[in-house]
Coordinates of C-alpha atoms in Angstrom, one line a residue:
Chain A
M539 CA -83.0 -26.8 -66.2
A540 CA -84.6 -30.1 -66.8
D541 CA -82.5 -32.8 -68.3
M542 CA -84.0 -33.5 -71.7
I543 CA -83.7 -37.1 -72.9
L544 CA -86.1 -37.2 -75.9
Q545 CA -87.5 -34.4 -78.0
V546 CA -89.9 -35.2 -80.8
K547 CA -90.2 -32.4 -83.4
H548 CA -92.8 -32.2 -86.2
L549 CA -93.1 -36.0 -86.4
S550 CA -95.3 -37.4 -89.1
K551 CA -96.0 -41.0 -90.1
A552 CA -98.1 -42.2 -93.0
F553 CA -98.9 -45.7 -94.1
G554 CA -99.4 -45.2 -97.8
S555 CA -101.9 -42.4 -98.1
H556 CA -103.2 -42.9 -94.6
E557 CA -101.7 -40.3 -92.2
V558 CA -101.4 -41.9 -88.8
L559 CA -99.4 -39.1 -87.1
R560 CA -99.4 -35.4 -88.0
D561 CA -96.9 -32.9 -86.7
I562 CA -96.3 -34.3 -83.3
D563 CA -94.2 -32.2 -80.8
F564 CA -93.3 -33.2 -77.3
T565 CA -90.4 -33.7 -75.0
V566 CA -89.5 -36.3 -72.3
N567 CA -87.3 -35.1 -69.4
R568 CA -85.4 -37.3 -67.0
G569 CA -87.7 -38.6 -64.3
D570 CA -90.9 -37.8 -66.3
V571 CA -93.7 -40.3 -66.2
T572 CA -95.7 -39.4 -69.3
S573 CA -99.0 -41.2 -70.1
I574 CA -100.4 -41.1 -73.6
I575 CA -104.1 -41.6 -73.7
G576 CA -106.6 -41.6 -76.6
A577 CA -109.1 -43.7 -78.5
S578 CA -108.0 -46.8 -80.4
G579 CA -106.5 -45.9 -83.8
S580 CA -105.5 -42.4 -82.6
G581 CA -101.8 -43.2 -83.3
K582 CA -100.6 -43.7 -79.7
S583 CA -98.9 -47.0 -80.4
T584 CA -97.5 -45.8 -83.7
L585 CA -95.9 -42.8 -82.0
L586 CA -94.2 -45.1 -79.5
R587 CA -93.0 -47.4 -82.2
C588 CA -91.6 -44.5 -84.1
I589 CA -89.7 -43.3 -81.0
N590 CA -88.1 -46.8 -80.8
L591 CA -87.6 -46.8 -84.6
L592 CA -89.6 -50.0 -85.0
E593 CA -91.5 -47.7 -87.5
Q594 CA -89.5 -45.3 -89.6
P595 CA -91.1 -41.8 -89.4
T596 CA -92.2 -40.3 -92.7
S597 CA -90.9 -36.9 -91.7
G598 CA -89.8 -34.9 -88.7
E599 CA -87.1 -35.4 -86.1
I600 CA -86.6 -37.5 -82.9
L601 CA -83.7 -36.0 -80.9
Y602 CA -82.1 -38.2 -78.3
H603 CA -79.8 -36.0 -76.3
G604 CA -79.8 -33.6 -79.2
E605 CA -79.0 -36.2 -81.8
N606 CA -81.5 -36.9 -84.6
V607 CA -82.1 -40.7 -84.5
A608 CA -84.7 -40.6 -87.4
R609 CA -82.1 -39.9 -90.1
P610 CA -81.0 -42.5 -92.7
G611 CA -78.1 -44.6 -91.8
F612 CA -78.4 -44.1 -88.1
N613 CA -77.2 -46.9 -85.9
A614 CA -80.6 -48.0 -84.6
P615 CA -79.5 -51.1 -82.5
A616 CA -77.2 -49.1 -80.3
Y617 CA -79.9 -46.4 -79.7
R618 CA -82.5 -49.0 -78.9
S619 CA -80.4 -50.5 -76.2
H620 CA -80.8 -47.2 -74.3
V621 CA -84.5 -47.1 -74.9
G622 CA -86.4 -50.0 -73.4
M623 CA -89.7 -51.2 -74.7
V624 CA -92.5 -53.3 -73.1
F625 CA -95.1 -54.6 -75.6
Q626 CA -98.8 -55.3 -75.4
S627 CA -98.1 -58.9 -76.4
F628 CA -95.1 -59.4 -74.1
N629 CA -92.8 -60.7 -76.9
L630 CA -90.7 -62.8 -74.6
F631 CA -88.3 -65.1 -76.4
N632 CA -90.1 -68.4 -76.5
N633 CA -86.9 -70.4 -76.9
M634 CA -85.4 -69.2 -73.7
T635 CA -86.2 -69.5 -70.0
V636 CA -87.3 -66.5 -67.9
L637 CA -83.7 -65.9 -66.7
E638 CA -82.1 -66.3 -70.2
N639 CA -84.6 -63.7 -71.5
C640 CA -83.2 -61.2 -69.2
V641 CA -79.5 -62.2 -69.7
V642 CA -79.2 -62.5 -73.5
G643 CA -79.4 -58.8 -74.2
Q644 CA -76.9 -57.9 -71.6
V645 CA -74.4 -60.5 -72.9
Q646 CA -74.9 -60.0 -76.6
V647 CA -75.6 -56.3 -76.9
L648 CA -73.9 -54.8 -73.8
K649 CA -71.0 -57.4 -73.9
K650 CA -71.2 -58.1 -70.2
N651 CA -69.9 -61.4 -68.9
R652 CA -72.5 -64.0 -68.1
K653 CA -72.0 -64.1 -64.4
E654 CA -72.4 -60.3 -64.0
A655 CA -75.4 -60.3 -66.3
T656 CA -77.1 -63.1 -64.4
E657 CA -76.7 -61.3 -61.1
H658 CA -78.0 -58.1 -62.6
A659 CA -81.0 -59.9 -64.2
M660 CA -81.8 -61.6 -60.8
E661 CA -81.9 -58.2 -59.2
Y662 CA -84.7 -57.0 -61.5
L663 CA -86.5 -60.4 -61.5
E664 CA -86.7 -60.1 -57.8
K665 CA -88.0 -56.6 -58.0
V666 CA -90.9 -57.7 -60.2
G667 CA -91.5 -60.8 -58.1
M668 CA -90.5 -63.3 -60.8
A669 CA -87.4 -64.7 -59.1
P670 CA -89.1 -68.0 -58.3
Y671 CA -89.8 -68.7 -62.0
I672 CA -86.4 -68.2 -63.5
H673 CA -86.3 -71.7 -64.9
A674 CA -89.8 -71.6 -66.5
K675 CA -90.3 -71.1 -70.2
P676 CA -92.7 -68.2 -71.3
R677 CA -95.4 -70.7 -72.4
Q678 CA -95.6 -72.0 -68.8
I679 CA -96.4 -68.8 -67.0
S680 CA -99.4 -66.5 -67.0
G681 CA -99.9 -63.3 -68.9
G682 CA -99.3 -61.0 -65.9
Q683 CA -96.1 -62.9 -65.1
K684 CA -94.9 -62.7 -68.7
Q685 CA -95.4 -59.0 -68.7
R686 CA -93.5 -58.6 -65.4
V687 CA -90.6 -60.6 -67.0
A688 CA -90.8 -58.4 -70.0
I689 CA -90.4 -55.4 -67.7
A690 CA -87.4 -57.0 -66.0
R691 CA -85.9 -57.8 -69.4
A692 CA -86.1 -54.2 -70.4
L693 CA -84.8 -52.9 -67.1
A694 CA -81.8 -55.3 -67.1
M695 CA -80.5 -53.3 -70.1
D696 CA -80.3 -50.2 -67.8
P697 CA -82.3 -48.0 -70.2
E698 CA -82.5 -44.3 -69.8
V699 CA -86.2 -44.3 -70.7
L700 CA -88.7 -47.1 -70.8
L701 CA -91.6 -47.2 -73.3
F702 CA -94.7 -49.1 -72.5
D703 CA -97.1 -50.0 -75.3
E704 CA -100.5 -50.8 -73.7
P705 CA -98.8 -53.2 -71.2
T706 CA -102.0 -54.3 -69.6
S707 CA -104.4 -54.5 -72.5
A708 CA -103.8 -58.2 -73.2
L709 CA -104.2 -59.2 -69.6
D710 CA -107.1 -60.6 -67.6
P711 CA -108.5 -58.1 -65.2
E712 CA -107.1 -59.8 -62.1
M713 CA -103.6 -59.7 -63.6
V714 CA -103.7 -56.0 -64.4
G715 CA -103.0 -55.0 -60.8
E716 CA -99.7 -56.9 -60.5
V717 CA -98.3 -55.2 -63.6
L718 CA -99.5 -51.7 -62.7
G719 CA -98.1 -52.2 -59.2
V720 CA -94.6 -52.9 -60.6
M721 CA -94.9 -49.9 -62.9
Q722 CA -96.0 -47.6 -60.1
R723 CA -93.0 -48.7 -58.1
L724 CA -90.7 -47.9 -61.0
A725 CA -92.2 -44.5 -61.3
Q726 CA -91.7 -43.8 -57.6
E727 CA -88.0 -44.8 -58.0
G728 CA -87.6 -42.1 -60.6
M729 CA -87.5 -44.2 -63.8
T730 CA -88.3 -42.1 -66.9
M731 CA -91.3 -43.7 -68.5
L732 CA -93.5 -43.1 -71.5
V733 CA -96.7 -45.1 -71.2
V734 CA -99.4 -45.7 -73.8
T735 CA -102.4 -46.8 -71.7
H736 CA -106.1 -47.2 -71.4
E737 CA -105.8 -47.3 -67.6
M738 CA -107.1 -43.8 -66.7
A739 CA -106.5 -44.3 -63.0
F740 CA -102.9 -45.0 -63.7
A741 CA -102.6 -42.0 -66.0
R742 CA -104.2 -39.8 -63.3
D743 CA -102.5 -41.1 -60.2
V744 CA -99.0 -42.2 -61.3
S745 CA -97.9 -40.0 -64.2
N746 CA -96.9 -36.4 -63.9
H747 CA -97.7 -35.5 -67.5
V748 CA -100.6 -36.7 -69.7
V749 CA -100.9 -36.4 -73.4
Y750 CA -104.3 -36.9 -75.1
M751 CA -104.1 -37.9 -78.7
N752 CA -107.0 -37.7 -81.2
Q753 CA -106.8 -38.7 -84.9
G754 CA -103.0 -38.5 -85.2
V755 CA -102.5 -35.2 -83.4
I756 CA -101.8 -34.2 -79.8
C757 CA -105.1 -32.7 -78.9
E758 CA -104.3 -31.6 -75.4
E759 CA -101.5 -32.2 -72.8
G760 CA -100.7 -31.1 -69.3
A761 CA -100.5 -32.2 -65.7
P762 CA -102.9 -35.0 -64.8
K763 CA -105.0 -32.8 -62.4
D764 CA -105.5 -30.2 -65.1
L765 CA -106.3 -32.6 -67.9
F766 CA -108.6 -34.8 -65.9
G767 CA -109.9 -32.0 -63.7
A768 CA -110.5 -29.3 -66.2
P769 CA -110.0 -30.4 -69.8
Q770 CA -110.0 -27.4 -72.2
K771 CA -111.0 -29.0 -75.5
Q772 CA -114.3 -30.5 -76.3
Q773 CA -112.8 -33.8 -77.7
T774 CA -110.9 -34.3 -74.4
K775 CA -114.1 -33.8 -72.4
D776 CA -116.0 -36.3 -74.6
F777 CA -113.3 -38.9 -74.4
L778 CA -113.0 -38.6 -70.6
A779 CA -116.8 -38.6 -70.2
R780 CA -117.0 -41.9 -72.0
F781 CA -114.5 -43.4 -69.5
R782 CA -116.3 -42.0 -66.4
Q783 CA -119.5 -43.7 -67.5
N784 CA -117.8 -47.1 -67.4
Chain B
M1280 CA -95.2 -120.6 -100.6
D1281 CA -92.4 -122.3 -102.5
K1282 CA -91.5 -119.1 -104.1
F1283 CA -91.0 -117.4 -100.8
I1284 CA -88.9 -120.2 -99.4
Q1285 CA -86.8 -120.0 -102.6
L1286 CA -86.5 -116.2 -102.2
G1287 CA -85.5 -116.5 -98.6
Q1288 CA -82.8 -119.1 -99.4
D1289 CA -81.5 -116.9 -102.2
M1290 CA -81.4 -113.9 -100.0
A1291 CA -79.6 -115.8 -97.3
K1292 CA -77.0 -117.0 -99.8
L1293 CA -76.5 -113.6 -101.2
W1294 CA -76.2 -112.1 -97.7
S1295 CA -73.6 -114.6 -96.6
N1296 CA -71.5 -114.2 -99.8
Y1297 CA -71.7 -110.4 -100.1
R1298 CA -72.5 -109.2 -96.6
G1299 CA -69.4 -107.0 -96.5
M1300 CA -70.3 -105.3 -99.7
Y1301 CA -73.9 -104.6 -98.7
L1302 CA -72.9 -103.3 -95.3
S1303 CA -70.2 -101.0 -96.7
G1304 CA -72.7 -99.8 -99.3
M1305 CA -75.2 -98.9 -96.5
W1306 CA -72.4 -97.2 -94.5
N1307 CA -71.4 -95.1 -97.6
T1308 CA -75.0 -94.2 -98.3
L1309 CA -75.7 -93.2 -94.7
L1310 CA -72.5 -91.2 -94.4
L1311 CA -73.1 -89.3 -97.6
A1312 CA -76.7 -88.6 -96.7
L1313 CA -75.8 -87.4 -93.2
V1314 CA -72.9 -85.2 -94.3
A1315 CA -74.7 -83.8 -97.3
T1316 CA -77.9 -83.0 -95.3
A1317 CA -75.8 -81.3 -92.6
I1318 CA -74.0 -79.1 -95.1
G1319 CA -77.2 -78.6 -97.0
C1320 CA -78.8 -77.3 -93.8
V1321 CA -76.0 -74.8 -93.3
I1322 CA -76.4 -73.6 -96.9
G1323 CA -80.1 -73.3 -96.4
L1324 CA -79.7 -71.4 -93.1
A1325 CA -77.2 -69.0 -94.7
C1326 CA -79.6 -68.4 -97.7
G1327 CA -82.4 -67.9 -95.2
I1328 CA -80.6 -65.3 -93.2
L1329 CA -79.3 -63.5 -96.4
N1330 CA -82.8 -63.5 -97.9
T1331 CA -84.5 -61.9 -94.9
I1332 CA -82.1 -59.0 -94.1
P1333 CA -84.5 -56.1 -94.0
Y1334 CA -83.9 -52.8 -95.9
S1335 CA -85.9 -49.7 -96.0
K1336 CA -86.2 -46.7 -98.3
N1337 CA -83.9 -44.8 -96.0
D1338 CA -80.9 -47.1 -96.4
P1339 CA -78.1 -46.0 -98.7
A1340 CA -78.4 -47.0 -102.4
W1341 CA -75.4 -49.4 -102.4
K1342 CA -76.9 -51.4 -99.5
R1343 CA -80.3 -51.7 -101.2
F1344 CA -78.6 -52.7 -104.4
L1345 CA -76.4 -55.3 -102.7
L1346 CA -79.3 -56.8 -100.8
K1347 CA -81.4 -57.0 -103.9
L1348 CA -78.6 -58.7 -105.8
I1349 CA -78.1 -61.3 -103.0
R1350 CA -81.9 -62.1 -103.1
I1351 CA -81.8 -62.5 -106.9
L1352 CA -78.7 -64.8 -106.7
V1353 CA -80.2 -66.9 -104.0
R1354 CA -83.4 -67.2 -106.0
I1355 CA -81.5 -68.3 -109.1
Y1356 CA -79.6 -70.9 -107.1
V1357 CA -82.8 -72.3 -105.5
E1358 CA -84.7 -72.4 -108.8
V1359 CA -81.9 -74.0 -110.8
F1360 CA -81.0 -76.7 -108.3
R1361 CA -84.5 -77.5 -107.3
G1362 CA -85.7 -77.6 -110.9
T1363 CA -83.3 -80.0 -112.4
P1364 CA -82.7 -83.7 -111.7
M1365 CA -79.8 -84.5 -109.4
V1366 CA -78.5 -87.2 -111.8
L1367 CA -77.9 -84.5 -114.4
Q1368 CA -76.4 -82.1 -111.9
A1369 CA -74.0 -84.9 -111.0
V1370 CA -73.0 -85.4 -114.6
F1371 CA -72.6 -81.7 -115.3
I1372 CA -70.5 -81.0 -112.2
F1373 CA -68.4 -84.2 -112.1
Y1374 CA -67.7 -84.5 -115.9
G1375 CA -68.3 -80.9 -116.9
L1376 CA -65.7 -79.4 -114.7
P1377 CA -62.7 -81.2 -116.2
Y1378 CA -64.3 -80.8 -119.7
F1379 CA -64.6 -77.1 -119.6
T1380 CA -61.2 -76.5 -117.9
D1381 CA -59.3 -78.9 -120.1
N1382 CA -58.6 -81.2 -117.2
A1383 CA -57.0 -78.3 -115.2
M1384 CA -59.7 -78.8 -112.6
R1385 CA -61.1 -82.1 -111.6
F1386 CA -62.4 -83.8 -108.4
G1387 CA -59.7 -85.5 -106.3
S1388 CA -62.1 -88.1 -105.1
V1389 CA -65.6 -89.2 -106.0
W1390 CA -66.5 -88.6 -102.3
S1391 CA -65.9 -84.9 -102.5
A1392 CA -67.9 -84.6 -105.8
A1393 CA -70.8 -86.6 -104.3
I1394 CA -70.9 -84.6 -101.1
L1395 CA -70.8 -81.3 -103.1
I1396 CA -73.6 -82.3 -105.4
V1397 CA -76.0 -83.7 -102.8
S1398 CA -75.3 -80.8 -100.3
V1399 CA -75.9 -78.1 -103.0
N1400 CA -79.1 -79.9 -103.9
T1401 CA -80.3 -80.2 -100.4
G1402 CA -79.3 -76.6 -99.7
A1403 CA -81.7 -75.4 -102.5
Y1404 CA -84.6 -77.2 -100.8
M1405 CA -83.6 -76.2 -97.3
A1406 CA -83.3 -72.5 -98.3
E1407 CA -87.0 -72.5 -99.0
S1408 CA -87.8 -74.5 -95.8
V1409 CA -85.8 -72.1 -93.7
R1410 CA -87.5 -69.1 -95.3
G1411 CA -90.8 -70.7 -94.4
G1412 CA -89.6 -71.4 -90.9
I1413 CA -88.5 -67.8 -90.4
I1414 CA -91.8 -66.4 -91.7
S1415 CA -93.7 -68.7 -89.4
I1416 CA -92.2 -67.1 -86.3
D1417 CA -94.3 -64.3 -84.7
P1418 CA -93.0 -60.9 -85.8
G1419 CA -93.2 -59.9 -82.1
Q1420 CA -90.2 -62.0 -81.5
T1421 CA -88.1 -59.9 -83.9
E1422 CA -89.5 -56.7 -82.4
G1423 CA -88.7 -57.9 -78.9
A1424 CA -85.1 -58.7 -79.9
K1425 CA -84.7 -55.4 -81.8
A1426 CA -86.1 -53.4 -78.8
I1427 CA -83.3 -54.5 -76.6
G1428 CA -80.8 -53.5 -79.2
M1429 CA -80.0 -56.7 -81.0
T1430 CA -78.7 -56.5 -84.6
H1431 CA -80.2 -58.5 -87.4
V1432 CA -77.6 -61.3 -87.1
Q1433 CA -77.9 -61.5 -83.3
T1434 CA -81.7 -61.6 -83.6
M1435 CA -81.5 -64.4 -86.1
T1436 CA -78.9 -66.5 -84.3
H1437 CA -80.3 -66.2 -80.8
V1438 CA -84.0 -65.8 -81.2
I1439 CA -85.4 -66.5 -84.6
L1440 CA -83.4 -69.4 -86.0
P1441 CA -83.5 -71.6 -82.8
Q1442 CA -87.3 -71.4 -83.0
A1443 CA -87.4 -71.7 -86.8
L1444 CA -85.1 -74.7 -86.7
R1445 CA -87.4 -76.5 -84.3
N1446 CA -90.3 -75.8 -86.6
I1447 CA -88.5 -77.1 -89.7
M1448 CA -87.1 -80.3 -88.0
P1449 CA -89.8 -82.4 -89.8
Q1450 CA -88.5 -80.9 -93.1
I1451 CA -84.9 -81.6 -92.2
G1452 CA -86.0 -85.2 -91.5
N1453 CA -87.8 -85.3 -94.8
N1454 CA -84.7 -84.2 -96.6
F1455 CA -82.5 -86.7 -94.8
I1456 CA -84.7 -89.6 -95.7
I1457 CA -85.0 -88.4 -99.3
N1458 CA -81.2 -88.1 -99.4
V1459 CA -80.8 -91.7 -98.1
K1460 CA -82.8 -92.9 -101.1
D1461 CA -81.8 -90.5 -103.7
T1462 CA -78.1 -90.8 -103.3
S1463 CA -78.6 -94.0 -105.3
V1464 CA -78.3 -91.9 -108.5
M1465 CA -74.7 -91.2 -107.5
F1466 CA -73.8 -94.5 -109.2
I1467 CA -73.6 -92.3 -112.4
I1468 CA -70.3 -90.9 -111.2
S1469 CA -69.3 -94.4 -109.9
F1470 CA -69.9 -93.6 -106.3
T1471 CA -70.2 -96.9 -104.5
E1472 CA -73.2 -96.5 -102.3
F1473 CA -75.8 -99.2 -101.4
F1474 CA -77.5 -99.3 -104.7
A1475 CA -74.2 -99.4 -106.7
F1476 CA -73.4 -102.7 -105.0
H1477 CA -76.7 -104.1 -106.0
R1478 CA -75.8 -103.4 -109.6
Y1479 CA -72.4 -104.9 -109.2
I1480 CA -73.6 -108.1 -107.4
T1481 CA -76.5 -108.8 -109.8
G1482 CA -74.1 -108.2 -112.7
V1483 CA -72.0 -111.1 -111.3
N1484 CA -74.8 -113.7 -110.5
N1485 CA -78.0 -112.5 -112.1
M1486 CA -80.0 -112.8 -108.8
Y1487 CA -81.9 -109.6 -109.4
F1488 CA -85.0 -110.2 -107.3
P1489 CA -83.3 -111.5 -104.1
S1490 CA -80.8 -108.7 -104.2
A1491 CA -83.5 -106.1 -104.7
A1492 CA -85.4 -107.6 -101.7
I1493 CA -82.2 -107.2 -99.6
E1494 CA -81.9 -103.6 -100.8
M1495 CA -85.6 -102.8 -99.9
I1496 CA -85.1 -104.1 -96.4
G1497 CA -81.8 -102.3 -96.1
Y1498 CA -83.3 -98.9 -97.2
L1499 CA -86.3 -99.3 -95.0
T1500 CA -84.1 -100.1 -92.0
M1501 CA -82.0 -97.0 -92.6
T1502 CA -85.0 -94.7 -93.0
L1503 CA -87.0 -96.1 -90.1
A1504 CA -83.9 -95.7 -87.9
A1505 CA -83.6 -92.1 -89.1
S1506 CA -87.3 -91.4 -88.4
F1507 CA -87.2 -92.7 -84.8
L1508 CA -83.9 -90.8 -84.2
L1509 CA -85.5 -87.5 -85.5
R1510 CA -88.6 -87.9 -83.4
W1511 CA -86.5 -88.5 -80.3
L1512 CA -84.4 -85.4 -81.2
E1513 CA -87.6 -83.3 -81.6
T1514 CA -88.9 -84.2 -78.2
R1515 CA -85.4 -83.4 -76.7
M1516 CA -85.5 -80.0 -78.4
D1517 CA -88.9 -79.2 -76.9
G1518 CA -87.4 -79.6 -73.4
S1519 CA -89.1 -80.5 -70.2
D1520 CA -92.7 -79.6 -69.6
S1521 CA -92.1 -79.0 -65.9
Y1522 CA -89.9 -76.4 -64.1
E1523 CA -88.8 -75.9 -60.6
L1524 CA -90.0 -73.0 -58.5
V1525 CA -87.2 -71.4 -56.6
Q1526 CA -89.5 -69.8 -54.0
A1527 CA -93.0 -68.5 -53.7
D1528 CA -94.2 -65.7 -55.9
S1529 CA -95.1 -62.8 -53.6
L1530 CA -97.0 -60.7 -56.2
T1531 CA -99.5 -63.2 -57.8
M1532 CA -102.8 -62.8 -56.1
T1533 CA -103.9 -65.8 -54.1
A1534 CA -106.5 -66.3 -51.5
G1535 CA -106.3 -63.7 -48.8
T1536 CA -104.4 -61.1 -50.8
Y1537 CA -107.1 -60.1 -53.2
N1538 CA -110.4 -58.4 -52.5
H1539 CA -113.0 -58.5 -55.2
P1540 CA -116.7 -57.7 -55.1
G1541 CA -117.9 -61.2 -55.2
K1542 CA -115.7 -62.4 -52.4
G1543 CA -117.5 -64.8 -50.1
S1544 CA -120.6 -64.9 -52.3
P1545 CA -121.8 -68.0 -54.0
Y1546 CA -120.3 -66.7 -57.3
D1547 CA -116.8 -66.6 -55.8
E1548 CA -114.7 -69.5 -57.1
R1549 CA -112.1 -69.0 -54.4
S1550 CA -114.7 -69.3 -51.6
R1551 CA -115.5 -72.7 -53.0
E1552 CA -111.8 -73.6 -53.2
Y1553 CA -111.3 -72.6 -49.6
P1554 CA -114.6 -73.1 -47.8
K1555 CA -115.0 -71.3 -44.5
E1556 CA -116.7 -74.2 -42.8
Q1557 CA -115.5 -77.7 -43.5
K1558 CA -118.6 -79.8 -44.1
G1559 CA -118.5 -82.9 -42.0
G1560 CA -115.3 -81.8 -40.3
I1561 CA -113.3 -83.9 -38.0

């Protein structure tokens, strides 16, 4: 039986009277690379932010190893340290160098000693090719480099699952490749990933599960070759057709 | 012209007779302003953190009540101490305390009373500056910190406040300079700062104008020194603009590792950077 990490049940989220997510159900198993695709405003990012409790769901459950994390009074910081997140706008700490960005969480949250944390951080910074820049401040490096550091920062916490919120949307086209390359390598190494993306090629070639969202509901999901090859619903066909034209 | 020569001579006479008094007054003023600004900053930071602890509908009722109470108390503190003159606060605290407790409680020294009054006053102003500084930081910074599992206090102390503090450095400088000047009202509780000596010295010899001129120059010297020191501190906080590369970055696309449609064409910037044929080569 597959090792289930996250299970989302009947999740709904409303901002005032505007319902952004309605009755979302899906699961993330260990080793899964799930891509969430859909038009802007379809609720993809909100879903990801709900999973990391950056937004509090209006109703429904998010089970992490069977424990509901969306209940009142839940210890969110401890849970978040197991669920990494990479943002569209990088959100590196501007007051720290590249290396400190990857060390501070390990020292403060995981209570590792600084030497151990630094070695661990260097391991991942080398993996994303940012080891040369450890003394630079975020304002001194490019967008693609910032995003690679953000990935290393999330990885250094040894998360069980990594959430990506449109990681390449804020990047210049020539920098997209270096970030997607790193993500592809992570996927091959068996990292569990949940990726909100507009990169259809990535969704098709790298992930093993694709979720298509439309207007706050999961419209269709399945293996990439089924969803891209033979979409069942009309909305999915329309959405994919728009991308093929480009 | 004669007037100025006369003034200069009077100032020189005053300075040679009372130099010790003026200097000790300046020292007291600077020390009080410095200590009180520092304590005021700590009060302001504490208020800023307390004021920004987030709560949501899902938190237990007691927590929401407590946080609301804290916000109301901080608000009252800020409004009362920002909205009344420091002279009157000094009177109320220094003379009011023994009066209301029938002399059971009183200040041991005028120093502790002066530091308390000026710091509490500065704290009220700083609380608002800190709040502004915290709001000015991109919410993404908070989200980034939360996403790696930091608590509110960790997020504040390691990520938000260091950046907010840098942004409110000009405000801290403002407060310090205001304190250097405004501590002069502490003569009301017989605190002997710079201005108190002016009152004492002119009381002895009636040389109001020369003494006032010395005071002017003295205050300006102190505030100018503070301004330069703060500017220097700000540039130090910004850190170096350069950084050292430890080795080459293998993933960034540079010439030769990246194929794009326009490669080699006249529209290719890189082909201009690295021309195939060197014109007029050696």
